[in-house]
Amino acid sequence: MKRILKSAILSVAVIAIALANQSCNSVKPVDKAQLAGYWTLKSLKGENAGDAFKGVNPGIQFDFENNTISGSGGCNNYSGGFTLTEKNEFSAPNLVSTMKACFQENKKPQFLTALSTPNLSVSVSEAGELIFSQGDVVVLQFAKGKTPAQKSASADIVNAENLTGKWNLVTIAGGDMATLFTDKQPTMEIAADGKVFGQGGCNTYRTSYELKENTITFKPAAATMMACPSLKGEGMFTSLLTETPLQAGLNGDKLTFFKNGDIVLEFVKDTTAK
């Protein structure tokens, strides 16, 4: 009787394990047709996309024929290969992005890092939302959207013509304008022939520049040597200006110089200058 009982218990245990394994292996693959189209980001690790991205919200679209994904990262576009297993495990470890200067705050690095997380679980909710999760944590949440319209190729391109004129400094990396420049605000006047001159805060300076696409390189500056109560701001300004190359971007009357994606100097056009 005991042998029969032990045998019955063992059989039940074996059946339970088999059922458990079957359950674990019975994950239904996401229908690729459900993933078609363009998806717009709703949340990034719980943060509303509208708070994380002040401009265009990121998006994603799948190309199963070439096993690639692509989309907007909020300002720049990205793309790269991906894998999606039958267990709905998604990986895209080698995404690449364009490096256009961005004028509005965004969390593109955090977005791309989250999307590159290995073995994310992909699902489409009953509400029709695309979910990327890690365990029980929702990492990325998307809703069906429309492919964003492409901006004109010349939208943020700088050239000798639109650089020409006088520019007044309004932002400097690592310092406060009101504290650093108590007497005169730095200026930069760019001539059509590539010559640059202006006010550094106390002394005047002269230099020249070369432009290739949106990358600008300033030559070493020559400056007057007047004594001033504080030359700290002027030193910071001329140093940042000539630590080139810099990426340049135009947004209306605002000219911004970037270094490694960070704002270094920001100017506004002096519309009173003749």
mmCIF file of C-alpha atoms in Angstrom:
data_model
loop_
_atom_site.group_PDB
_atom_site.id
_atom_site.type_symbol
_atom_site.label_atom_id
_atom_site.label_comp_id
_atom_site.label_asym_id
_atom_site.label_seq_id
_atom_site.Cartn_x
_atom_site.Cartn_y
_atom_site.Cartn_z
ATOM 1 C CA MET A 1 0.000 0.000 0.000
ATOM 2 C CA LYS A 2 2.846 2.362 0.900
ATOM 3 C CA ARG A 3 4.565 1.608 -2.406
ATOM 4 C CA ILE A 4 1.370 2.402 -4.293
ATOM 5 C CA LEU A 5 0.980 5.667 -2.378
ATOM 6 C CA LYS A 6 4.594 6.698 -3.034
ATOM 7 C CA SER A 7 4.181 5.830 -6.687
ATOM 8 C CA ALA A 8 1.025 7.920 -6.909
ATOM 9 C CA ILE A 9 2.701 10.905 -5.225
ATOM 10 C CA LEU A 10 5.678 10.603 -7.558
ATOM 11 C CA SER A 11 3.390 10.494 -10.583
ATOM 12 C CA VAL A 12 1.551 13.599 -9.429
ATOM 13 C CA ALA A 13 4.862 15.404 -8.902
ATOM 14 C CA VAL A 14 6.105 14.439 -12.357
ATOM 15 C CA ILE A 15 2.843 15.638 -13.938
ATOM 16 C CA ALA A 16 3.024 18.930 -12.026
ATOM 17 C CA ILE A 17 6.597 19.558 -13.179
ATOM 18 C CA ALA A 18 5.666 18.709 -16.751
ATOM 19 C CA LEU A 19 2.705 21.075 -16.649
ATOM 20 C CA ALA A 20 4.885 23.822 -15.178
ATOM 21 C CA ASN A 21 7.494 23.379 -17.901
ATOM 22 C CA GLN A 22 4.805 23.378 -20.537
ATOM 23 C CA SER A 23 3.394 26.586 -19.100
ATOM 24 C CA CYS A 24 6.835 28.230 -19.127
ATOM 25 C CA ASN A 25 7.429 27.193 -22.702
ATOM 26 C CA SER A 26 4.006 28.152 -23.972
ATOM 27 C CA VAL A 27 4.610 31.908 -24.230
ATOM 28 C CA LYS A 28 2.753 33.023 -27.311
ATOM 29 C CA PRO A 29 5.008 34.972 -29.689
ATOM 30 C CA VAL A 30 3.898 38.533 -30.401
ATOM 31 C CA ASP A 31 2.193 38.753 -33.769
ATOM 32 C CA LYS A 32 4.527 40.750 -36.009
ATOM 33 C CA ALA A 33 1.495 42.293 -37.680
ATOM 34 C CA GLN A 34 0.640 43.908 -34.325
ATOM 35 C CA LEU A 35 4.023 45.640 -34.296
ATOM 36 C CA ALA A 36 3.619 47.199 -37.737
ATOM 37 C CA GLY A 37 3.528 50.963 -38.098
ATOM 38 C CA TYR A 38 5.054 53.804 -36.095
ATOM 39 C CA TRP A 39 4.862 53.849 -32.296
ATOM 40 C CA THR A 40 5.171 57.049 -30.251
ATOM 41 C CA LEU A 41 6.650 57.017 -26.746
ATOM 42 C CA LYS A 42 4.193 57.511 -23.858
ATOM 43 C CA SER A 43 6.508 56.919 -20.901
ATOM 44 C CA LEU A 44 10.173 56.323 -20.124
ATOM 45 C CA LYS A 45 10.687 54.337 -16.904
ATOM 46 C CA GLY A 46 7.457 55.742 -15.512
ATOM 47 C CA GLU A 47 8.087 59.359 -16.558
ATOM 48 C CA ASN A 48 5.602 60.913 -18.947
ATOM 49 C CA ALA A 49 7.200 61.388 -22.370
ATOM 50 C CA GLY A 50 5.938 64.975 -22.550
ATOM 51 C CA ASP A 51 7.957 65.820 -19.426
ATOM 52 C CA ALA A 52 11.115 64.038 -20.576
ATOM 53 C CA PHE A 53 11.050 65.478 -24.113
ATOM 54 C CA LYS A 54 10.201 69.140 -24.653
ATOM 55 C CA GLY A 55 10.153 68.786 -28.423
ATOM 56 C CA VAL A 56 9.147 65.764 -30.494
ATOM 57 C CA ASN A 57 8.509 62.559 -28.549
ATOM 58 C CA PRO A 58 10.654 59.551 -29.547
ATOM 59 C CA GLY A 59 9.225 56.742 -31.611
ATOM 60 C CA ILE A 60 10.020 53.308 -32.986
ATOM 61 C CA GLN A 61 9.184 51.257 -36.053
ATOM 62 C CA PHE A 62 10.139 47.678 -36.931
ATOM 63 C CA ASP A 63 11.552 46.377 -40.197
ATOM 64 C CA PHE A 64 11.299 42.595 -39.924
ATOM 65 C CA GLU A 65 12.586 42.058 -43.436
ATOM 66 C CA ASN A 66 15.977 43.532 -42.510
ATOM 67 C CA ASN A 67 15.710 42.962 -38.734
ATOM 68 C CA THR A 68 16.226 46.635 -37.960
ATOM 69 C CA ILE A 69 14.461 49.278 -35.901
ATOM 70 C CA SER A 70 14.519 53.026 -36.445
ATOM 71 C CA GLY A 71 12.814 56.170 -35.274
ATOM 72 C CA SER A 72 13.184 59.549 -33.660
ATOM 73 C CA GLY A 73 15.092 59.924 -30.419
ATOM 74 C CA GLY A 74 13.360 63.240 -29.760
ATOM 75 C CA CYS A 75 15.681 65.395 -31.858
ATOM 76 C CA ASN A 76 18.092 63.059 -33.608
ATOM 77 C CA ASN A 77 17.150 59.876 -35.443
ATOM 78 C CA TYR A 78 18.457 56.414 -34.526
ATOM 79 C CA SER A 79 18.596 52.980 -36.108
ATOM 80 C CA GLY A 80 20.135 49.553 -35.592
ATOM 81 C CA GLY A 81 19.672 45.826 -35.742
ATOM 82 C CA PHE A 82 17.512 43.878 -33.308
ATOM 83 C CA THR A 83 16.501 40.361 -32.362
ATOM 84 C CA LEU A 84 13.103 39.197 -31.122
ATOM 85 C CA THR A 85 12.878 35.599 -29.911
ATOM 86 C CA GLU A 86 9.826 33.345 -29.809
ATOM 87 C CA LYS A 87 9.740 34.073 -26.078
ATOM 88 C CA ASN A 88 9.310 37.773 -26.920
ATOM 89 C CA GLU A 89 12.784 38.681 -25.695
ATOM 90 C CA PHE A 90 13.996 41.830 -27.478
ATOM 91 C CA SER A 91 17.600 43.033 -27.810
ATOM 92 C CA ALA A 92 19.056 45.943 -29.798
ATOM 93 C CA PRO A 93 22.573 46.465 -28.395
ATOM 94 C CA ASN A 94 24.164 48.501 -31.190
ATOM 95 C CA LEU A 95 21.921 51.465 -31.922
ATOM 96 C CA VAL A 96 23.476 54.472 -33.663
ATOM 97 C CA SER A 97 22.171 58.027 -33.682
ATOM 98 C CA THR A 98 22.644 61.203 -35.675
ATOM 99 C CA MET A 99 24.384 64.030 -33.803
ATOM 100 C CA LYS A 100 22.458 67.147 -34.799
ATOM 101 C CA ALA A 101 22.504 69.980 -32.271
ATOM 102 C CA CYS A 102 19.313 69.949 -30.178
ATOM 103 C CA PHE A 103 17.833 73.142 -28.754
ATOM 104 C CA GLN A 104 15.134 71.689 -26.516
ATOM 105 C CA GLU A 105 15.690 69.578 -23.411
ATOM 106 C CA ASN A 106 15.302 65.862 -23.939
ATOM 107 C CA LYS A 107 16.387 62.527 -22.488
ATOM 108 C CA LYS A 108 17.594 60.927 -25.693
ATOM 109 C CA PRO A 109 20.573 59.194 -23.988
ATOM 110 C CA GLN A 110 18.299 57.631 -21.360
ATOM 111 C CA PHE A 111 15.817 56.590 -24.056
ATOM 112 C CA LEU A 112 18.451 54.865 -26.193
ATOM 113 C CA THR A 113 20.012 53.236 -23.127
ATOM 114 C CA ALA A 114 16.625 51.857 -22.100
ATOM 115 C CA LEU A 115 15.902 50.604 -25.622
ATOM 116 C CA SER A 116 19.339 48.918 -25.709
ATOM 117 C CA THR A 117 18.737 47.001 -22.470
ATOM 118 C CA PRO A 118 19.389 43.284 -23.180
ATOM 119 C CA ASN A 119 16.490 40.819 -23.221
ATOM 120 C CA LEU A 120 13.600 43.185 -22.692
ATOM 121 C CA SER A 121 10.204 41.518 -22.782
ATOM 122 C CA VAL A 122 7.917 42.823 -25.545
ATOM 123 C CA SER A 123 4.130 42.711 -25.397
ATOM 124 C CA VAL A 124 1.075 44.480 -26.754
ATOM 125 C CA SER A 125 -1.456 45.298 -24.064
ATOM 126 C CA GLU A 126 -5.224 44.916 -24.319
ATOM 127 C CA ALA A 127 -5.359 48.678 -24.774
ATOM 128 C CA GLY A 128 -3.146 48.325 -27.858
ATOM 129 C CA GLU A 129 0.001 49.774 -26.271
ATOM 130 C CA LEU A 130 3.482 48.470 -27.018
ATOM 131 C CA ILE A 131 5.280 47.596 -23.782
ATOM 132 C CA PHE A 132 8.981 46.908 -23.182
ATOM 133 C CA SER A 133 9.481 45.535 -19.696
ATOM 134 C CA GLN A 134 12.203 44.080 -17.508
ATOM 135 C CA GLY A 135 10.652 41.646 -15.081
ATOM 136 C CA ASP A 136 7.624 43.431 -13.638
ATOM 137 C CA VAL A 137 9.015 46.892 -14.423
ATOM 138 C CA VAL A 138 7.731 48.741 -17.489
ATOM 139 C CA VAL A 139 10.784 50.354 -19.097
ATOM 140 C CA LEU A 140 9.182 51.843 -22.218
ATOM 141 C CA GLN A 141 5.558 52.354 -23.171
ATOM 142 C CA PHE A 142 4.422 53.309 -26.681
ATOM 143 C CA ALA A 143 1.122 54.092 -28.379
ATOM 144 C CA LYS A 144 0.336 53.844 -32.071
ATOM 145 C CA GLY A 145 1.190 57.110 -33.765
ATOM 146 C CA LYS A 146 2.084 58.756 -37.032
ATOM 147 C CA THR A 147 5.551 58.926 -38.547
ATOM 148 C CA PRO A 148 6.808 62.470 -37.785
ATOM 149 C CA ALA A 149 7.140 64.754 -40.768
ATOM 150 C CA GLN A 150 10.710 65.228 -41.904
ATOM 151 C CA LYS A 151 12.093 68.714 -41.490
ATOM 152 C CA SER A 152 13.647 70.489 -44.429
ATOM 153 C CA ALA A 153 17.251 69.438 -44.946
ATOM 154 C CA SER A 154 18.330 73.077 -44.548
ATOM 155 C CA ALA A 155 16.413 73.700 -41.294
ATOM 156 C CA ASP A 156 19.351 73.809 -38.865
ATOM 157 C CA ILE A 157 22.235 74.112 -41.332
ATOM 158 C CA VAL A 158 24.591 77.005 -40.620
ATOM 159 C CA ASN A 159 26.454 78.777 -43.399
ATOM 160 C CA ALA A 160 28.522 81.899 -43.990
ATOM 161 C CA GLU A 161 25.430 83.890 -44.880
ATOM 162 C CA ASN A 162 23.321 83.203 -41.780
ATOM 163 C CA LEU A 163 26.353 83.427 -39.463
ATOM 164 C CA THR A 164 27.210 86.916 -40.693
ATOM 165 C CA GLY A 165 26.282 89.674 -38.255
ATOM 166 C CA LYS A 166 26.695 90.656 -34.630
ATOM 167 C CA TRP A 167 25.841 88.208 -31.843
ATOM 168 C CA ASN A 168 25.470 88.873 -28.103
ATOM 169 C CA LEU A 169 26.424 86.171 -25.591
ATOM 170 C CA VAL A 170 23.549 85.041 -23.330
ATOM 171 C CA THR A 171 24.771 81.687 -21.945
ATOM 172 C CA ILE A 172 28.203 80.350 -20.986
ATOM 173 C CA ALA A 173 28.926 76.845 -19.738
ATOM 174 C CA GLY A 174 30.026 76.634 -16.114
ATOM 175 C CA GLY A 175 29.204 80.189 -15.139
ATOM 176 C CA ASP A 176 26.588 82.848 -14.448
ATOM 177 C CA MET A 177 26.509 85.717 -16.947
ATOM 178 C CA ALA A 178 25.573 88.377 -14.386
ATOM 179 C CA THR A 179 28.427 87.354 -12.067
ATOM 180 C CA LEU A 180 31.110 86.848 -14.700
ATOM 181 C CA PHE A 181 30.413 89.960 -16.754
ATOM 182 C CA THR A 182 29.643 92.932 -14.514
ATOM 183 C CA ASP A 183 30.815 95.576 -16.996
ATOM 184 C CA LYS A 184 30.356 94.505 -20.620
ATOM 185 C CA GLN A 185 28.709 91.473 -22.147
ATOM 186 C CA PRO A 186 30.816 89.522 -24.671
ATOM 187 C CA THR A 187 29.928 89.898 -28.323
ATOM 188 C CA MET A 188 30.940 88.195 -31.537
ATOM 189 C CA GLU A 189 30.734 89.853 -34.933
ATOM 190 C CA ILE A 190 31.186 87.560 -37.920
ATOM 191 C CA ALA A 191 32.081 88.994 -41.303
ATOM 192 C CA ALA A 192 31.213 87.403 -44.630
ATOM 193 C CA ASP A 193 34.924 86.789 -45.364
ATOM 194 C CA GLY A 194 35.352 84.592 -42.264
ATOM 195 C CA LYS A 195 36.867 87.236 -39.985
ATOM 196 C CA VAL A 196 35.564 87.342 -36.390
ATOM 197 C CA PHE A 197 35.959 90.133 -33.847
ATOM 198 C CA GLY A 198 34.197 91.343 -30.741
ATOM 199 C CA GLN A 199 34.190 92.244 -27.082
ATOM 200 C CA GLY A 200 35.360 89.630 -24.583
ATOM 201 C CA GLY A 201 33.997 91.409 -21.502
ATOM 202 C CA CYS A 202 36.875 93.835 -21.110
ATOM 203 C CA ASN A 203 39.306 93.444 -24.013
ATOM 204 C CA THR A 204 38.532 93.203 -27.692
ATOM 205 C CA TYR A 205 39.602 90.175 -29.704
ATOM 206 C CA ARG A 206 40.043 89.082 -33.303
ATOM 207 C CA THR A 207 40.084 85.644 -34.890
ATOM 208 C CA SER A 208 38.726 83.819 -37.925
ATOM 209 C CA TYR A 209 36.803 80.620 -38.536
ATOM 210 C CA GLU A 210 36.381 77.677 -40.882
ATOM 211 C CA LEU A 211 33.053 75.897 -41.345
ATOM 212 C CA LYS A 212 32.387 72.366 -42.549
ATOM 213 C CA GLU A 213 28.706 71.441 -42.483
ATOM 214 C CA ASN A 214 27.694 72.331 -38.888
ATOM 215 C CA THR A 215 31.202 72.051 -37.424
ATOM 216 C CA ILE A 216 33.009 75.334 -36.825
ATOM 217 C CA THR A 217 36.689 75.798 -36.021
ATOM 218 C CA PHE A 218 37.971 79.110 -34.639
ATOM 219 C CA LYS A 219 41.628 80.061 -34.999
ATOM 220 C CA PRO A 220 43.595 81.253 -31.903
ATOM 221 C CA ALA A 221 42.369 84.694 -30.895
ATOM 222 C CA ALA A 222 44.478 87.861 -30.625
ATOM 223 C CA ALA A 223 43.287 90.272 -27.932
ATOM 224 C CA THR A 224 44.126 93.609 -26.363
ATOM 225 C CA MET A 225 45.727 93.505 -22.908
ATOM 226 C CA MET A 226 43.804 96.042 -20.844
ATOM 227 C CA ALA A 227 43.696 95.524 -17.083
ATOM 228 C CA CYS A 228 40.236 94.834 -15.678
ATOM 229 C CA PRO A 229 38.867 94.221 -12.153
ATOM 230 C CA SER A 230 38.035 90.632 -13.097
ATOM 231 C CA LEU A 231 39.202 88.727 -16.146
ATOM 232 C CA LYS A 232 37.709 85.403 -15.120
ATOM 233 C CA GLY A 233 34.649 85.694 -17.375
ATOM 234 C CA GLU A 234 36.672 86.914 -20.334
ATOM 235 C CA GLY A 235 39.145 84.059 -19.902
ATOM 236 C CA MET A 236 36.340 81.507 -19.821
ATOM 237 C CA PHE A 237 34.709 83.018 -22.893
ATOM 238 C CA THR A 238 37.798 83.138 -25.108
ATOM 239 C CA SER A 239 38.894 79.698 -23.931
ATOM 240 C CA LEU A 240 35.542 78.082 -24.750
ATOM 241 C CA LEU A 241 35.352 79.910 -28.072
ATOM 242 C CA THR A 242 38.718 78.614 -29.248
ATOM 243 C CA GLU A 243 38.505 75.074 -27.813
ATOM 244 C CA THR A 244 37.386 73.923 -31.212
ATOM 245 C CA PRO A 245 35.999 72.250 -33.199
ATOM 246 C CA LEU A 246 32.480 73.049 -32.018
ATOM 247 C CA GLN A 247 29.102 72.018 -33.391
ATOM 248 C CA ALA A 248 26.954 74.990 -34.363
ATOM 249 C CA GLY A 249 23.186 75.203 -34.578
ATOM 250 C CA LEU A 250 20.740 77.939 -35.491
ATOM 251 C CA ASN A 251 17.232 78.298 -34.136
ATOM 252 C CA GLY A 252 15.779 81.553 -35.375
ATOM 253 C CA ASP A 253 17.922 84.344 -33.916
ATOM 254 C CA LYS A 254 19.702 82.017 -31.484
ATOM 255 C CA LEU A 255 23.172 80.641 -32.310
ATOM 256 C CA THR A 256 24.379 77.792 -30.112
ATOM 257 C CA PHE A 257 27.784 76.114 -29.937
ATOM 258 C CA PHE A 258 28.021 72.555 -28.619
ATOM 259 C CA LYS A 259 30.898 70.354 -27.464
ATOM 260 C CA ASN A 260 30.246 66.620 -27.112
ATOM 261 C CA GLY A 261 26.501 67.319 -27.072
ATOM 262 C CA ASP A 262 26.677 69.939 -24.276
ATOM 263 C CA ILE A 263 25.939 73.639 -24.739
ATOM 264 C CA VAL A 264 29.172 75.637 -24.513
ATOM 265 C CA LEU A 265 28.159 79.131 -25.646
ATOM 266 C CA GLU A 266 24.837 80.601 -26.725
ATOM 267 C CA PHE A 267 24.298 83.888 -28.567
ATOM 268 C CA VAL A 268 21.333 85.903 -29.805
ATOM 269 C CA LYS A 269 21.417 88.021 -32.953
ATOM 270 C CA ASP A 270 21.856 91.732 -32.331
ATOM 271 C CA THR A 271 19.068 93.105 -34.490
ATOM 272 C CA THR A 272 20.055 96.701 -33.680
ATOM 273 C CA ALA A 273 23.472 96.364 -35.307
ATOM 274 C CA LYS A 274 23.840 97.831 -38.773
#
